[in-house]
mmCIF file of C-alpha atoms in Angstrom:
data_model
loop_
_atom_site.group_PDB
_atom_site.id
_atom_site.type_symbol
_atom_site.label_atom_id
_atom_site.label_comp_id
_atom_site.label_asym_id
_atom_site.label_seq_id
_atom_site.Cartn_x
_atom_site.Cartn_y
_atom_site.Cartn_z
ATOM 1 C CA MET A 1 -0.012 0.025 -0.047
ATOM 2 C CA LEU A 2 1.372 3.428 -0.941
ATOM 3 C CA THR A 3 1.937 5.965 1.777
ATOM 4 C CA ARG A 4 0.074 9.243 1.870
ATOM 5 C CA ASP A 5 3.312 11.024 0.630
ATOM 6 C CA GLU A 6 3.625 8.649 -2.385
ATOM 7 C CA MET A 7 0.064 9.430 -3.561
ATOM 8 C CA PRO A 8 -0.631 12.174 -6.110
ATOM 9 C CA ALA A 9 -1.958 15.410 -4.629
ATOM 10 C CA CYS A 10 -5.050 15.265 -6.928
ATOM 11 C CA PRO A 11 -7.747 12.835 -5.712
ATOM 12 C CA VAL A 12 -8.696 11.944 -9.321
ATOM 13 C CA ALA A 13 -5.110 11.022 -10.037
ATOM 14 C CA THR A 14 -5.023 8.943 -6.839
ATOM 15 C CA THR A 15 -8.031 6.931 -8.076
ATOM 16 C CA VAL A 16 -6.587 6.522 -11.545
ATOM 17 C CA GLN A 17 -3.389 5.288 -10.027
ATOM 18 C CA LEU A 18 -5.215 2.650 -8.020
ATOM 19 C CA ILE A 19 -7.712 1.417 -10.581
ATOM 20 C CA GLY A 20 -6.959 3.254 -13.800
ATOM 21 C CA SER A 21 -5.864 0.336 -15.963
ATOM 22 C CA LYS A 22 -8.266 -1.459 -18.275
ATOM 23 C CA TRP A 23 -7.633 -4.762 -16.572
ATOM 24 C CA LYS A 24 -8.015 -3.563 -12.991
ATOM 25 C CA LEU A 25 -11.415 -2.009 -13.808
ATOM 26 C CA LEU A 26 -12.568 -5.326 -15.403
ATOM 27 C CA ILE A 27 -11.221 -7.352 -12.428
ATOM 28 C CA LEU A 28 -13.180 -5.063 -10.061
ATOM 29 C CA ARG A 29 -16.262 -5.445 -12.255
ATOM 30 C CA ASN A 30 -15.990 -9.257 -11.819
ATOM 31 C CA LEU A 31 -15.159 -9.291 -8.120
ATOM 32 C CA ARG A 32 -18.278 -7.179 -7.426
ATOM 33 C CA MET A 33 -20.340 -10.202 -8.318
ATOM 34 C CA ARG A 34 -18.660 -12.833 -6.134
ATOM 35 C CA PRO A 35 -15.268 -14.170 -5.161
ATOM 36 C CA TRP A 36 -13.316 -15.554 -8.172
ATOM 37 C CA ARG A 37 -10.514 -18.068 -8.597
ATOM 38 C CA PHE A 38 -7.485 -17.048 -10.693
ATOM 39 C CA ASN A 39 -8.211 -19.282 -13.678
ATOM 40 C CA GLU A 40 -11.863 -18.249 -13.688
ATOM 41 C CA LEU A 41 -10.781 -14.555 -13.935
ATOM 42 C CA ARG A 42 -8.228 -15.378 -16.640
ATOM 43 C CA LYS A 43 -10.833 -17.218 -18.748
ATOM 44 C CA ASP A 44 -13.439 -14.534 -18.323
ATOM 45 C CA LEU A 45 -11.120 -11.601 -19.044
ATOM 46 C CA GLU A 46 -10.422 -12.484 -22.687
ATOM 47 C CA GLY A 47 -7.028 -11.290 -23.781
ATOM 48 C CA ILE A 48 -5.420 -10.770 -20.432
ATOM 49 C CA SER A 49 -2.138 -12.526 -19.942
ATOM 50 C CA GLN A 50 -1.287 -14.542 -16.825
ATOM 51 C CA LYS A 51 1.477 -12.041 -15.893
ATOM 52 C CA VAL A 52 -0.819 -9.006 -16.182
ATOM 53 C CA LEU A 53 -3.507 -10.660 -14.119
ATOM 54 C CA THR A 54 -0.976 -11.762 -11.486
ATOM 55 C CA ASP A 55 0.597 -8.289 -11.371
ATOM 56 C CA SER A 56 -2.831 -6.556 -11.205
ATOM 57 C CA LEU A 57 -4.173 -8.774 -8.493
ATOM 58 C CA ARG A 58 -0.964 -8.347 -6.435
ATOM 59 C CA ALA A 59 -0.988 -4.571 -6.849
ATOM 60 C CA MET A 60 -4.716 -4.403 -5.885
ATOM 61 C CA GLU A 61 -4.046 -6.606 -2.858
ATOM 62 C CA SER A 62 -1.099 -4.426 -1.842
ATOM 63 C CA ASP A 63 -3.357 -1.365 -2.182
ATOM 64 C CA GLY A 64 -6.023 -2.970 0.078
ATOM 65 C CA ILE A 65 -8.629 -3.289 -2.660
ATOM 66 C CA VAL A 66 -8.520 -7.085 -3.084
ATOM 67 C CA THR A 67 -8.047 -9.824 -0.616
ATOM 68 C CA ARG A 68 -6.531 -13.241 -1.486
ATOM 69 C CA THR A 69 -7.772 -16.228 0.514
ATOM 70 C CA VAL A 70 -5.932 -19.491 0.398
ATOM 71 C CA TYR A 71 -7.857 -22.575 1.452
ATOM 72 C CA PRO A 72 -5.846 -25.446 2.964
ATOM 73 C CA GLU A 73 -6.927 -28.103 0.508
ATOM 74 C CA VAL A 74 -5.095 -30.335 -1.939
ATOM 75 C CA PRO A 75 -4.655 -28.985 -4.445
ATOM 76 C CA PRO A 76 -4.737 -25.489 -2.816
ATOM 77 C CA ARG A 77 -7.666 -23.326 -3.692
ATOM 78 C CA VAL A 78 -7.180 -19.535 -3.847
ATOM 79 C CA GLU A 79 -10.020 -16.985 -4.206
ATOM 80 C CA TYR A 80 -9.910 -13.279 -4.730
ATOM 81 C CA SER A 81 -12.568 -10.973 -3.431
ATOM 82 C CA LEU A 82 -13.070 -7.332 -2.711
ATOM 83 C CA THR A 83 -12.237 -5.785 0.640
ATOM 84 C CA PRO A 84 -14.550 -3.217 2.118
ATOM 85 C CA LEU A 85 -12.301 -0.555 0.500
ATOM 86 C CA GLY A 86 -12.724 -2.273 -2.867
ATOM 87 C CA GLU A 87 -16.536 -2.514 -2.333
ATOM 88 C CA SER A 88 -16.504 1.240 -1.639
ATOM 89 C CA MET A 89 -15.529 1.734 -5.349
ATOM 90 C CA SER A 90 -18.931 0.415 -6.501
ATOM 91 C CA PRO A 91 -20.459 3.900 -7.068
ATOM 92 C CA ILE A 92 -17.527 4.612 -9.477
ATOM 93 C CA LEU A 93 -18.159 1.474 -11.490
ATOM 94 C CA ASP A 94 -21.983 2.087 -11.289
ATOM 95 C CA ALA A 95 -21.403 5.580 -12.788
ATOM 96 C CA MET A 96 -19.190 4.168 -15.488
ATOM 97 C CA GLU A 97 -21.764 1.590 -16.344
ATOM 98 C CA GLN A 98 -24.544 4.194 -16.632
ATOM 99 C CA TRP A 99 -22.389 6.440 -18.762
ATOM 100 C CA GLY A 100 -21.532 3.445 -21.047
ATOM 101 C CA ILE A 101 -25.221 2.579 -21.407
ATOM 102 C CA ALA A 102 -26.097 6.218 -22.250
ATOM 103 C CA TYR A 103 -23.259 6.428 -24.745
ATOM 104 C CA LYS A 104 -24.325 3.339 -26.569
ATOM 105 C CA LYS A 105 -27.881 4.479 -26.656
ATOM 106 C CA GLN A 106 -26.830 7.850 -28.098
ATOM 107 C CA LEU A 107 -24.814 5.976 -30.840
ATOM 108 C CA GLU A 108 -27.893 3.896 -31.712
ATOM 109 C CA GLU A 109 -30.044 7.107 -32.114
ATOM 110 C CA GLN A 110 -27.634 8.620 -34.619
#
């Protein structure tokens, strides 16, 4: 997790730094539904590489947005889910969804 001094002064820039990549936003979108296993995410996020998914999940875990739970089973089962901080980003994703719907509707009307 970054310290306060390492964060940009602008709050929008802070948010972009935490979730601004295409893949992080799509990971958040999925994790809002339920906990996901790594391979489930990789299959659902068409085009993401294993390295990018791993790096994104690790960064989001480090930033306190995602939690990684390892179950003591054979073979080990690992699930990723949102922390309360991650869940608090739902209004951002809701607003993006509504904007995307409105934009697509506008294109259809043209």
